[in-house]
CSV table of N, CA and C in Angstrom, one decimal:
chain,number,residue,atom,x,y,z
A,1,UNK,N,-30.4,-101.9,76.4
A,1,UNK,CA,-30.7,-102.6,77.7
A,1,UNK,C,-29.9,-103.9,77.7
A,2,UNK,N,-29.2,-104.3,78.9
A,2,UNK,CA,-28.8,-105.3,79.3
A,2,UNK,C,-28.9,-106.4,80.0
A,3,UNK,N,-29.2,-107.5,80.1
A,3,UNK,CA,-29.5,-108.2,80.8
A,3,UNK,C,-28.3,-109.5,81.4
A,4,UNK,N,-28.2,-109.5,83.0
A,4,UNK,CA,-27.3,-110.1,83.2
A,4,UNK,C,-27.9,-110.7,84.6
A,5,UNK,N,-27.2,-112.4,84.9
A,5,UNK,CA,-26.9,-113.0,85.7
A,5,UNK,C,-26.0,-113.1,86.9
A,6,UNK,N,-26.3,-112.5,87.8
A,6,UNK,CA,-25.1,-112.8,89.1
A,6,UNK,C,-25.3,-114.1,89.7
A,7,UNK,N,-24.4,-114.8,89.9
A,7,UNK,CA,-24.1,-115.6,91.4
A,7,UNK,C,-23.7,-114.6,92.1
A,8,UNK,N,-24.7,-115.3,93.5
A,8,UNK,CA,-24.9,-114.0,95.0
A,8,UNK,C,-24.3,-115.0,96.0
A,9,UNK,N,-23.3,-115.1,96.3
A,9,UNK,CA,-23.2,-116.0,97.7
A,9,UNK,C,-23.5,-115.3,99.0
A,10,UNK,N,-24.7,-116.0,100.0
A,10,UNK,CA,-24.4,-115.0,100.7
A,10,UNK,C,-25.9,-114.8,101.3
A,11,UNK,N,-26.9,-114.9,100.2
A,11,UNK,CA,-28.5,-114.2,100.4
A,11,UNK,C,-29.3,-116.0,101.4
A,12,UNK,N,-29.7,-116.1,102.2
A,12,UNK,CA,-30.7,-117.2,102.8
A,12,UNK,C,-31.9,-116.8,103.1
A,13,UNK,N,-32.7,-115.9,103.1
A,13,UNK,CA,-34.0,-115.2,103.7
A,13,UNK,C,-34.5,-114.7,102.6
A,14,UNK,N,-35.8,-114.0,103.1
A,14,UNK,CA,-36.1,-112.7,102.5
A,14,UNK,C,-36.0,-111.2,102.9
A,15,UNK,N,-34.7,-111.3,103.8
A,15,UNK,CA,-34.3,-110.0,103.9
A,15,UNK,C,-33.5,-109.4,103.3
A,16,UNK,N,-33.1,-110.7,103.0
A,16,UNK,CA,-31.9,-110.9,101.7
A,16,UNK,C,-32.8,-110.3,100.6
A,17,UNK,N,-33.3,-110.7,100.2
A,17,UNK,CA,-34.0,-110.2,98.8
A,17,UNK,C,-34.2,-109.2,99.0
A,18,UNK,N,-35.4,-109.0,100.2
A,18,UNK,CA,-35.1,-107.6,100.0
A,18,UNK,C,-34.1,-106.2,99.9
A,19,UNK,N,-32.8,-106.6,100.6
A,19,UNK,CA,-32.2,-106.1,101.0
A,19,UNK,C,-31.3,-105.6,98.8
A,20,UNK,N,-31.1,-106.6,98.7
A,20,UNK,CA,-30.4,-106.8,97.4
A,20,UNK,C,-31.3,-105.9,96.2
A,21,UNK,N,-32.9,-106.2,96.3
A,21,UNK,CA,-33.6,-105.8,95.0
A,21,UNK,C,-33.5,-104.5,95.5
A,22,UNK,N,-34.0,-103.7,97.5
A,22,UNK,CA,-34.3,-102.5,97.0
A,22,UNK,C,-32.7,-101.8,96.9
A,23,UNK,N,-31.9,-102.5,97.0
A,23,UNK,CA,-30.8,-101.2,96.6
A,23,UNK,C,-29.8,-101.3,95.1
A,24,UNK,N,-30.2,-102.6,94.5
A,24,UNK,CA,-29.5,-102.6,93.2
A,24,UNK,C,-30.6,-101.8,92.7
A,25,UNK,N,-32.0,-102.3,93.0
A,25,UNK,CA,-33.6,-101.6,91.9
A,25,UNK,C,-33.4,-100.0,92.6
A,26,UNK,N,-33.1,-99.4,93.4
A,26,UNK,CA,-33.0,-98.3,93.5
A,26,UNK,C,-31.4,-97.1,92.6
A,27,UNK,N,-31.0,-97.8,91.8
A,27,UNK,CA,-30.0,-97.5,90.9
A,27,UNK,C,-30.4,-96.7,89.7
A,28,UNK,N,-30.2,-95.5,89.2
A,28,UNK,CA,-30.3,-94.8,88.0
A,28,UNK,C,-30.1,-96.0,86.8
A,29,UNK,N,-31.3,-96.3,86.5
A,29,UNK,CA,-31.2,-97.2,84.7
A,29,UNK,C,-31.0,-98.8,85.4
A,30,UNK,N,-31.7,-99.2,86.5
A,30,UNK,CA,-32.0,-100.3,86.3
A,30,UNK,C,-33.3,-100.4,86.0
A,31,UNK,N,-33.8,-101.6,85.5
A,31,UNK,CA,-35.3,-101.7,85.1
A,31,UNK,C,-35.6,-102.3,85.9
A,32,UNK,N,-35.3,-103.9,86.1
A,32,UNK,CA,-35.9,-104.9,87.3
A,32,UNK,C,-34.4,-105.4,87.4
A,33,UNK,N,-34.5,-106.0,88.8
A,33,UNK,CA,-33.8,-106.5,89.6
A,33,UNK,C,-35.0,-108.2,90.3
A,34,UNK,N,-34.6,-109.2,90.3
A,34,UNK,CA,-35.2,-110.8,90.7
A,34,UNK,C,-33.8,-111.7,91.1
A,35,UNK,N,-34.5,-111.7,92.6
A,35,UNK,CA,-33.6,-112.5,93.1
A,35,UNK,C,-34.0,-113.9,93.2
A,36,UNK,N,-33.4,-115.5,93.1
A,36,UNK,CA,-33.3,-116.6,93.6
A,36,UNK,C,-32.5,-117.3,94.4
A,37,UNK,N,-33.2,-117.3,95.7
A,37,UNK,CA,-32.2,-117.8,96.7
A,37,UNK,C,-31.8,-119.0,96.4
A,38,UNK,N,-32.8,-120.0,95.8
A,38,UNK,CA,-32.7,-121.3,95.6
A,38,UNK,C,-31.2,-121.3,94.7
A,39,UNK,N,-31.0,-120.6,93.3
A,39,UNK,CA,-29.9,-120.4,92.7
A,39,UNK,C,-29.0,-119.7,92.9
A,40,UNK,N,-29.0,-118.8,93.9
A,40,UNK,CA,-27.9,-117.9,94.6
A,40,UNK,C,-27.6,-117.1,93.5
A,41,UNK,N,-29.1,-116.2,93.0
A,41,UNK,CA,-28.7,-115.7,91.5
A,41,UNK,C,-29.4,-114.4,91.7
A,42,UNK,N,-29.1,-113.5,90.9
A,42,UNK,CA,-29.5,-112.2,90.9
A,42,UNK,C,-29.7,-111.7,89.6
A,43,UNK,N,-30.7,-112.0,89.0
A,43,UNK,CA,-31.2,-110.9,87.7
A,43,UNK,C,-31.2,-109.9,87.3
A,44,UNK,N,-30.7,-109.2,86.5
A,44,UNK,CA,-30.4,-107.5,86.1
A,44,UNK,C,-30.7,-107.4,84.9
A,45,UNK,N,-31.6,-106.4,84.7
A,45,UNK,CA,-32.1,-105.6,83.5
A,45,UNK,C,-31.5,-104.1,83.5
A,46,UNK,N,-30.7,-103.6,83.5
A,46,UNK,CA,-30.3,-102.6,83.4
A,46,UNK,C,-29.6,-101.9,82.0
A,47,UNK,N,-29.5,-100.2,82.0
A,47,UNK,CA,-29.3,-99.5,81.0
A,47,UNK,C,-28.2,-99.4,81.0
A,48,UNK,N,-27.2,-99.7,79.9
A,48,UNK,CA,-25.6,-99.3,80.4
A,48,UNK,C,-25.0,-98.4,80.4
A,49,UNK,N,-26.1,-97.4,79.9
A,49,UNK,CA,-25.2,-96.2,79.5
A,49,UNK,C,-25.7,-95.5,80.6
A,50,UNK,N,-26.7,-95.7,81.9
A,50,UNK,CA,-26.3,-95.2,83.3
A,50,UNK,C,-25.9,-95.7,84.2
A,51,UNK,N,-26.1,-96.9,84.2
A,51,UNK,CA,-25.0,-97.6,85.2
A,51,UNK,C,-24.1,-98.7,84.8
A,52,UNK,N,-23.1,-99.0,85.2
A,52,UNK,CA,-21.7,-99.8,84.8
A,52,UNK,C,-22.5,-101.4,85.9
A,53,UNK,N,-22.1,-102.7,85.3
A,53,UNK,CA,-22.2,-103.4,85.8
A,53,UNK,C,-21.2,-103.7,87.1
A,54,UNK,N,-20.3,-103.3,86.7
A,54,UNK,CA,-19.2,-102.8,88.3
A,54,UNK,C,-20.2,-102.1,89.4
A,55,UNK,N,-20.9,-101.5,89.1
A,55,UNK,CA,-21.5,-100.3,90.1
A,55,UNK,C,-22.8,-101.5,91.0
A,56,UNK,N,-23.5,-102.0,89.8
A,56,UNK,CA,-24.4,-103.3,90.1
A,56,UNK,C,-24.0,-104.4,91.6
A,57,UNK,N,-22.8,-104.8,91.0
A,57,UNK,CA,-21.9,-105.8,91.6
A,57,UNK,C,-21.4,-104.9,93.2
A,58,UNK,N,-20.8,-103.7,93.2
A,58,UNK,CA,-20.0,-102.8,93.9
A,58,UNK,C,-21.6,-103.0,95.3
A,59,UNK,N,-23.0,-102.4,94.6
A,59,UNK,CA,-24.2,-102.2,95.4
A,59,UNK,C,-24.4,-103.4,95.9
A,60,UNK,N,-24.4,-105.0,95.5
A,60,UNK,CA,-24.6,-105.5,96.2
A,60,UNK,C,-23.9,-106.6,97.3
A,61,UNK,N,-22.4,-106.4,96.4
A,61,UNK,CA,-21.3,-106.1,97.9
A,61,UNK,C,-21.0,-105.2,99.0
A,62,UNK,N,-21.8,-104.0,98.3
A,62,UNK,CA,-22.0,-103.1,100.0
A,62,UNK,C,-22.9,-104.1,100.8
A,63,UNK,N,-23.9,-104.4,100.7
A,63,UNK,CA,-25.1,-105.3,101.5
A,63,UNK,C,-24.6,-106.0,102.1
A,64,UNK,N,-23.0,-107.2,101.8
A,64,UNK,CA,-23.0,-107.9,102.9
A,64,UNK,C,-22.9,-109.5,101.8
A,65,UNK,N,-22.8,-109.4,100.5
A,65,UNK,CA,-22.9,-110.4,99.9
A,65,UNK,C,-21.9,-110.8,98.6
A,66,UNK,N,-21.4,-112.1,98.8
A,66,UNK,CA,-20.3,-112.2,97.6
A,66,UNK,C,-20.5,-112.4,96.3
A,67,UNK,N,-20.0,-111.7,95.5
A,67,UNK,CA,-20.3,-111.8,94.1
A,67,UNK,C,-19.8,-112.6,93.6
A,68,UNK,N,-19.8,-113.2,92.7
A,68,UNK,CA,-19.2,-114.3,92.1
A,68,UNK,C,-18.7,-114.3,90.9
């Protein structure tokens, strides 16, 4: 298990959150997903031997948000 920090540029709401947790947390081998808008940060608990942190990052630049 891995645990990793994004800077999210991009998220202001909570549509944002939601938007971000349910489709990174909807990913084969993530565990949790926690967003902080206050830190423009994105928490990842994921397995790496099913998803690549590329794929993580890739999901939540589809949404509309810059990764950092």
């Amino acid at each position: 298990m891995q645990n990793v920090t994004l800077n999210v540029q991009g998220m202001s709401c909570g549509h944002c959150v939601k938007a971000v947790e349910g489709s990174v947390g909807g990913l084969g081998g993530v565990q949790s997903v926690k967003v902080n808008l206050e830190e423009a940060q994105v928490e990842v608990a994921f397995d790496e031997t099913q998803v690549s942190l590329d794929q993580i990052k890739e999901t939540i630049d589809d949404q509309g948000y810059d990764v950092k």
